[in-house]
Amino acid sequence: SKLAAGLSKTRNNIVSGMDSIFSRFTSIDEEFFEEIEEILIMGDIGINATAKIIEELKANIKENKIKEPSQCKEMLISSIKNQMRPDENAYDFEDKKTVLLVIGVNGVGKTTSVGKLAGIYKSQGKRVLIAAADTFRAAAVEQLTEWAGRAGVEIVSGQEGSDPAAVIFDALSAAKSRNVDILICDTAGRLHNKKNLMEELRKIDRVIEREYPGATRENMVVLDGTTGQNALAQARQFKEVMDVTGIILTKLDGTAKGGIAIAIQAELGIPVKYIGIGEKIEDLQKFDSDAFVDALFS
Ligand code: GDP
């Protein structure tokens, strides 16, 4: 599948390591569990999530009186899947008017993801509008205008250096008067100045609450999957600043660190909603945790 192909780098490491364990070991002992643990940690699945997975695996083996290492593979896969629940389908916005803020540090694939999301919702027959509120980086508006063209949606943008909240204000007015279903807002990505970013996001939040009180809110953080544990740290930082409702994990096609999707969901409890597996408009997929685990482990 396209998913398995996109995840091939992560998959190769994990699958070859696991297959080697299941064929080498003749009995289920502490060393067997240690080697599985090592592969999961090397696969960026995270220390806490890995500990829980191993604990569940051990309990299942005991309960089912399993003796053969080869019989443990399916159990391991289902333990990993269990760690990733709950996995609500909050991305289907149904008929509600939605304001989707897209947040993330520069370079993670934020602009690209805004463009891809616009394409997805447009193809579902929804009325989509993009707000280019990353007024800090001049190229961001240009880049986003190109994406809007590709997706066939309209865009509202402000002057370079203008107040992002003012761009959001204009975009909200446009969204209401044009009966837009989903307003997707790109925002500036300066986490190095956490206080400023927090204030900027709070201001944007106030503007949305005041101007569009009934709208469904989604705050999605974009993370670069190639950065592994750093992505996890960034997600934690954004979670401190705001109510993060989902993660978009990009660039999984170019990395062996795809297991980070499992860590984010299991350790932070924030659902990964979309994954990026390429640079084209169709390369953003809804995240299905079971399909993801199957693509990585079998
Ligand atoms: P921003 O600074 O966060 O807005 O990042 P951009 O959207 O400009 O993306 C930075 C680079 O990452 C661009 O070259 C994108 O084409 C690339 N990119 C974004 N998403 C993906 C992805 O899922 N896979 C790959 N391979 N590249 C991506």
Short mmCIF file of C-alpha atoms and ligand atoms in Angstrom, two decimals:
data_model
loop_
_atom_site.label_atom_id
_atom_site.label_comp_id
_atom_site.label_asym_id
_atom_site.label_seq_id
_atom_site.Cartn_x
_atom_site.Cartn_y
_atom_site.Cartn_z
CA SER A 1 0.00 0.00 0.00
CA LYS A 2 0.97 3.65 -0.30
CA LEU A 3 1.08 3.87 3.49
CA ALA A 4 3.46 0.94 3.84
CA ALA A 5 5.64 2.31 1.03
CA GLY A 6 5.71 5.76 2.62
CA LEU A 7 6.71 4.28 5.93
CA SER A 8 9.32 1.94 4.47
CA LYS A 9 12.28 3.44 6.31
CA THR A 10 10.68 3.10 9.71
CA ARG A 11 9.29 -0.27 8.78
CA ASN A 12 12.56 -1.78 7.58
CA ASN A 13 14.23 -1.22 10.93
CA ILE A 14 11.38 -2.48 13.01
CA VAL A 15 10.32 -5.45 10.91
CA SER A 16 13.82 -6.84 10.38
CA GLY A 17 14.61 -6.45 14.06
CA MET A 18 11.39 -8.11 15.15
CA ASP A 19 11.65 -10.97 12.66
CA SER A 20 15.15 -11.65 13.88
CA ILE A 21 13.91 -11.86 17.47
CA PHE A 22 11.01 -14.13 16.67
CA SER A 23 13.21 -16.53 14.69
CA ARG A 24 16.24 -16.56 17.04
CA PHE A 25 14.57 -17.08 20.37
CA THR A 26 13.41 -20.55 21.28
CA SER A 27 12.00 -19.65 24.66
CA ILE A 28 10.25 -16.69 26.19
CA ASP A 29 12.61 -15.28 28.76
CA GLU A 30 13.68 -11.92 30.12
CA GLU A 31 16.21 -11.44 27.31
CA PHE A 32 13.46 -11.95 24.74
CA PHE A 33 11.45 -9.11 26.28
CA GLU A 34 14.54 -6.91 26.58
CA GLU A 35 15.26 -7.25 22.87
CA ILE A 36 11.70 -6.39 21.93
CA GLU A 37 11.89 -3.40 24.25
CA GLU A 38 15.09 -2.24 22.60
CA ILE A 39 13.59 -2.38 19.12
CA LEU A 40 10.55 -0.38 20.23
CA ILE A 41 12.69 2.28 21.89
CA MET A 42 15.04 2.47 18.90
CA GLY A 43 11.91 2.84 16.77
CA ASP A 44 11.07 6.05 18.69
CA ILE A 45 7.98 4.59 20.28
CA GLY A 46 8.97 6.18 23.60
CA ILE A 47 10.03 4.78 26.94
CA ASN A 48 6.68 5.01 28.72
CA ALA A 49 4.65 3.62 25.84
CA THR A 50 7.18 0.80 25.40
CA ALA A 51 6.98 -0.11 29.09
CA LYS A 52 3.20 -0.33 28.88
CA ILE A 53 3.34 -2.40 25.69
CA ILE A 54 5.76 -4.90 27.25
CA GLU A 55 3.68 -5.12 30.42
CA GLU A 56 0.54 -5.92 28.45
CA LEU A 57 2.42 -8.43 26.29
CA LYS A 58 3.72 -10.24 29.37
CA ALA A 59 0.25 -10.39 30.89
CA ASN A 60 -1.24 -11.78 27.67
CA ILE A 61 1.46 -14.41 27.33
CA LYS A 62 0.85 -15.53 30.90
CA GLU A 63 -2.91 -15.53 30.57
CA ASN A 64 -2.87 -17.51 27.33
CA LYS A 65 -0.07 -19.82 28.50
CA ILE A 66 1.99 -19.06 25.39
CA LYS A 67 5.29 -20.95 25.15
CA GLU A 68 6.58 -20.19 21.65
CA PRO A 69 8.19 -16.83 20.85
CA SER A 70 6.75 -16.99 17.33
CA GLN A 71 3.25 -16.95 18.81
CA CYS A 72 3.89 -13.57 20.42
CA LYS A 73 4.02 -11.44 17.29
CA GLU A 74 0.28 -10.92 16.89
CA MET A 75 -0.01 -10.24 20.62
CA LEU A 76 2.70 -7.63 20.42
CA ILE A 77 0.97 -5.90 17.52
CA SER A 78 -2.33 -5.80 19.39
CA SER A 79 -0.64 -4.45 22.55
CA ILE A 80 0.81 -1.61 20.48
CA LYS A 81 -2.58 -0.87 18.95
CA ASN A 82 -4.15 -0.78 22.41
CA GLN A 83 -1.67 1.86 23.52
CA MET A 84 -2.85 4.17 20.78
CA ARG A 85 -6.49 4.28 21.76
CA PRO A 86 -8.68 6.24 22.16
CA ASP A 87 -8.54 7.30 18.59
CA GLU A 88 -11.66 9.39 18.10
CA ASN A 89 -12.79 10.39 14.66
CA ALA A 90 -12.87 14.08 15.45
CA TYR A 91 -11.71 15.08 11.98
CA ASP A 92 -15.08 14.65 10.37
CA PHE A 93 -16.50 18.05 11.10
CA GLU A 94 -19.93 17.06 9.86
CA ASP A 95 -22.12 20.06 9.27
CA LYS A 96 -20.66 22.35 11.88
CA LYS A 97 -18.79 25.49 10.99
CA THR A 98 -15.16 24.95 11.90
CA VAL A 99 -12.14 27.13 12.56
CA LEU A 100 -8.97 25.08 12.30
CA LEU A 101 -5.79 26.69 13.60
CA VAL A 102 -2.61 25.13 12.27
CA ILE A 103 0.34 25.69 14.56
CA GLY A 104 3.96 24.65 14.38
CA VAL A 105 7.60 25.66 14.34
CA ASN A 106 9.04 26.91 11.03
CA GLY A 107 10.11 24.22 8.62
CA VAL A 108 7.96 21.39 9.97
CA GLY A 109 5.62 21.44 6.96
CA LYS A 110 2.91 23.74 8.30
CA THR A 111 2.18 25.66 5.09
CA THR A 112 2.25 22.49 3.03
CA SER A 113 -0.15 20.82 5.44
CA VAL A 114 -2.57 23.77 5.33
CA GLY A 115 -2.62 23.43 1.54
CA LYS A 116 -3.12 19.68 1.67
CA LEU A 117 -5.94 19.99 4.24
CA ALA A 118 -7.66 22.57 2.05
CA GLY A 119 -7.47 20.05 -0.80
CA ILE A 120 -8.94 17.25 1.33
CA TYR A 121 -11.93 19.25 2.61
CA LYS A 122 -12.57 20.84 -0.76
CA SER A 123 -12.71 17.40 -2.36
CA GLN A 124 -15.29 16.43 0.28
CA GLY A 125 -17.49 19.17 -1.11
CA LYS A 126 -16.92 21.62 1.72
CA ARG A 127 -16.55 25.37 1.37
CA VAL A 128 -12.99 26.10 2.45
CA LEU A 129 -11.17 29.36 3.13
CA ILE A 130 -7.51 29.77 4.06
CA ALA A 131 -6.27 32.54 6.36
CA ALA A 132 -2.59 33.33 5.81
CA ALA A 133 -1.80 34.62 9.29
CA ASP A 134 1.90 33.83 9.22
CA THR A 135 2.64 37.48 8.47
CA PHE A 136 6.15 37.20 9.85
CA ARG A 137 7.58 35.28 6.92
CA ALA A 138 6.88 36.99 3.56
CA ALA A 139 7.39 33.80 1.56
CA ALA A 140 4.74 32.03 3.62
CA VAL A 141 1.91 34.06 2.06
CA GLU A 142 3.23 33.48 -1.47
CA GLN A 143 3.66 29.77 -0.84
CA LEU A 144 0.20 29.49 0.66
CA THR A 145 -1.37 31.39 -2.24
CA GLU A 146 0.09 28.76 -4.57
CA TRP A 147 -1.35 26.00 -2.43
CA ALA A 148 -4.76 27.70 -2.37
CA GLY A 149 -4.63 27.72 -6.17
CA ARG A 150 -3.75 24.04 -6.30
CA ALA A 151 -6.55 23.16 -3.90
CA GLY A 152 -8.99 25.50 -5.68
CA VAL A 153 -9.92 27.50 -2.57
CA GLU A 154 -9.88 31.17 -1.63
CA ILE A 155 -7.37 32.82 0.63
CA VAL A 156 -7.35 35.89 2.89
CA SER A 157 -3.96 37.39 3.66
CA GLY A 158 -2.46 40.49 5.26
CA GLN A 159 0.58 42.62 4.66
CA GLU A 160 3.96 41.33 5.76
CA GLY A 161 4.47 42.31 9.39
CA SER A 162 0.80 43.02 10.03
CA ASP A 163 -1.00 41.72 13.11
CA PRO A 164 -1.88 38.03 12.65
CA ALA A 165 -5.03 38.50 14.75
CA ALA A 166 -6.17 41.21 12.30
CA VAL A 167 -5.77 38.77 9.40
CA ILE A 168 -7.80 36.22 11.35
CA PHE A 169 -10.44 38.89 12.02
CA ASP A 170 -10.74 39.64 8.29
CA ALA A 171 -10.81 35.95 7.45
CA LEU A 172 -13.58 35.31 10.00
CA SER A 173 -15.71 38.08 8.45
CA ALA A 174 -15.14 36.59 5.01
CA ALA A 175 -15.89 33.08 6.29
CA LYS A 176 -19.22 34.20 7.76
CA SER A 177 -20.33 36.25 4.76
CA ARG A 178 -19.34 33.52 2.27
CA ASN A 179 -20.90 30.71 4.35
CA VAL A 180 -17.58 28.89 4.63
CA ASP A 181 -17.60 25.45 6.30
CA ILE A 182 -13.95 25.29 7.29
CA LEU A 183 -11.61 28.20 7.83
CA ILE A 184 -8.03 26.91 7.93
CA CYS A 185 -5.62 29.36 9.57
CA ASP A 186 -1.88 29.26 9.09
CA THR A 187 -0.04 30.88 12.01
CA ALA A 188 3.51 32.08 12.69
CA GLY A 189 5.95 29.51 14.00
CA ARG A 190 8.21 31.19 16.47
CA LEU A 191 8.41 28.89 19.44
CA HIS A 192 11.83 30.29 20.44
CA ASN A 193 9.95 33.29 21.75
CA LYS A 194 7.45 31.30 23.72
CA LYS A 195 5.93 34.24 25.57
CA ASN A 196 5.21 36.18 22.37
CA LEU A 197 3.85 33.15 20.61
CA MET A 198 1.60 32.39 23.56
CA GLU A 199 0.28 35.94 23.58
CA GLU A 200 -0.25 35.88 19.83
CA LEU A 201 -2.15 32.61 20.02
CA ARG A 202 -4.24 33.85 22.95
CA LYS A 203 -5.13 36.98 21.00
CA ILE A 204 -6.13 34.91 17.97
CA ASP A 205 -8.18 32.69 20.27
CA ARG A 206 -10.02 35.69 21.73
CA VAL A 207 -10.78 37.06 18.27
CA ILE A 208 -12.25 33.74 17.15
CA GLU A 209 -14.34 33.33 20.31
CA ARG A 210 -15.67 36.86 20.01
CA GLU A 211 -16.29 36.93 16.26
CA TYR A 212 -17.43 33.37 15.72
CA PRO A 213 -18.74 32.06 19.05
CA GLY A 214 -20.58 29.00 17.76
CA ALA A 215 -17.79 27.58 15.61
CA THR A 216 -16.18 24.21 16.26
CA ARG A 217 -12.55 24.74 17.17
CA GLU A 218 -9.61 22.58 16.18
CA ASN A 219 -6.04 23.42 17.14
CA MET A 220 -3.68 21.18 15.24
CA VAL A 221 0.04 21.13 15.85
CA VAL A 222 2.27 20.17 12.93
CA LEU A 223 5.35 18.15 13.85
CA ASP A 224 8.24 17.02 11.67
CA GLY A 225 8.39 13.24 11.93
CA THR A 226 12.07 13.15 11.01
CA THR A 227 12.95 14.84 14.31
CA GLY A 228 11.83 11.91 16.46
CA GLN A 229 11.96 12.69 20.16
CA ASN A 230 12.26 16.44 19.45
CA ALA A 231 8.83 16.32 17.88
CA LEU A 232 7.51 14.81 21.10
CA ALA A 233 9.13 17.63 23.11
CA GLN A 234 7.59 20.27 20.81
CA ALA A 235 4.14 18.73 21.17
CA ARG A 236 4.58 18.94 24.97
CA GLN A 237 5.50 22.62 24.75
CA PHE A 238 2.50 23.51 22.62
CA LYS A 239 0.26 21.53 24.94
CA GLU A 240 1.39 23.77 27.80
CA VAL A 241 0.41 26.85 25.81
CA MET A 242 -2.93 25.81 24.39
CA ASP A 243 -5.64 23.23 23.99
CA VAL A 244 -4.13 21.02 21.29
CA THR A 245 -6.85 18.91 19.67
CA GLY A 246 -4.71 17.01 17.21
CA ILE A 247 -1.35 16.42 15.59
CA ILE A 248 -0.30 16.43 11.95
CA LEU A 249 2.88 14.42 11.66
CA THR A 250 4.79 15.21 8.47
CA LYS A 251 7.68 13.77 6.43
CA LEU A 252 7.18 10.19 7.51
CA ASP A 253 8.23 9.16 4.00
CA GLY A 254 11.83 10.24 4.60
CA THR A 255 12.49 8.87 8.05
CA ALA A 256 13.10 5.79 10.16
CA LYS A 257 11.56 7.56 13.14
CA GLY A 258 7.89 6.98 12.29
CA GLY A 259 7.29 5.24 15.61
CA ILE A 260 7.04 8.71 17.10
CA ALA A 261 3.37 8.68 16.07
CA ILE A 262 2.83 5.94 18.64
CA ALA A 263 4.76 7.84 21.33
CA ILE A 264 2.80 11.06 20.79
CA GLN A 265 -0.52 9.36 21.04
CA ALA A 266 0.38 7.02 23.90
CA GLU A 267 2.41 9.47 25.99
CA LEU A 268 0.62 12.77 25.45
CA GLY A 269 -2.86 11.48 24.76
CA ILE A 270 -3.16 13.82 21.78
CA PRO A 271 -4.56 12.08 18.72
CA VAL A 272 -2.44 12.09 15.59
CA LYS A 273 -5.05 13.07 13.01
CA TYR A 274 -3.09 13.25 9.78
CA ILE A 275 0.27 12.05 8.53
CA GLY A 276 2.32 13.48 5.67
CA ILE A 277 3.99 10.93 3.43
CA GLY A 278 5.20 13.14 0.58
CA GLU A 279 5.22 16.65 -0.86
CA LYS A 280 2.20 16.48 -3.15
CA ILE A 281 -1.32 17.57 -2.37
CA GLU A 282 -2.54 13.97 -2.10
CA ASP A 283 0.23 13.02 0.32
CA LEU A 284 -1.64 13.81 3.51
CA GLN A 285 -3.56 10.88 4.92
CA LYS A 286 -6.03 10.54 7.73
CA PHE A 287 -4.26 8.71 10.48
CA ASP A 288 -5.65 5.27 11.20
CA SER A 289 -3.65 3.89 14.11
CA ASP A 290 -4.47 0.23 13.43
CA ALA A 291 -3.51 0.51 9.76
CA PHE A 292 -0.37 2.39 10.80
CA VAL A 293 0.73 -0.31 13.25
CA ASP A 294 -0.03 -3.02 10.69
CA ALA A 295 2.02 -1.15 8.09
CA LEU A 296 4.96 -0.94 10.49
CA PHE A 297 4.92 -4.37 12.05
CA SER A 298 3.59 -6.86 9.57
P1 GDP B 1 6.63 25.45 7.24
O1 GDP B 1 7.82 26.35 7.40
O2 GDP B 1 6.34 24.72 8.51
O3 GDP B 1 5.43 26.14 6.70
O4 GDP B 1 7.07 24.29 6.24
P2 GDP B 1 6.73 24.07 4.69
O5 GDP B 1 5.31 23.73 4.53
O6 GDP B 1 7.28 25.19 3.90
O7 GDP B 1 7.56 22.73 4.39
C1 GDP B 1 8.96 22.62 4.52
C2 GDP B 1 9.46 21.58 3.53
O8 GDP B 1 9.00 20.30 3.92
C3 GDP B 1 8.97 21.81 2.11
O9 GDP B 1 10.03 21.55 1.23
C4 GDP B 1 7.87 20.75 1.95
O10 GDP B 1 7.71 20.33 0.61
C5 GDP B 1 8.39 19.64 2.82
N1 GDP B 1 7.32 18.76 3.32
C6 GDP B 1 6.20 19.08 4.01
N2 GDP B 1 5.47 17.98 4.31
C7 GDP B 1 6.16 16.90 3.82
C8 GDP B 1 5.93 15.47 3.82
O11 GDP B 1 4.96 14.93 4.35
N3 GDP B 1 6.89 14.71 3.19
C9 GDP B 1 8.00 15.27 2.60
N4 GDP B 1 8.87 14.44 2.03
N5 GDP B 1 8.23 16.59 2.59
C10 GDP B 1 7.32 17.41 3.18
#
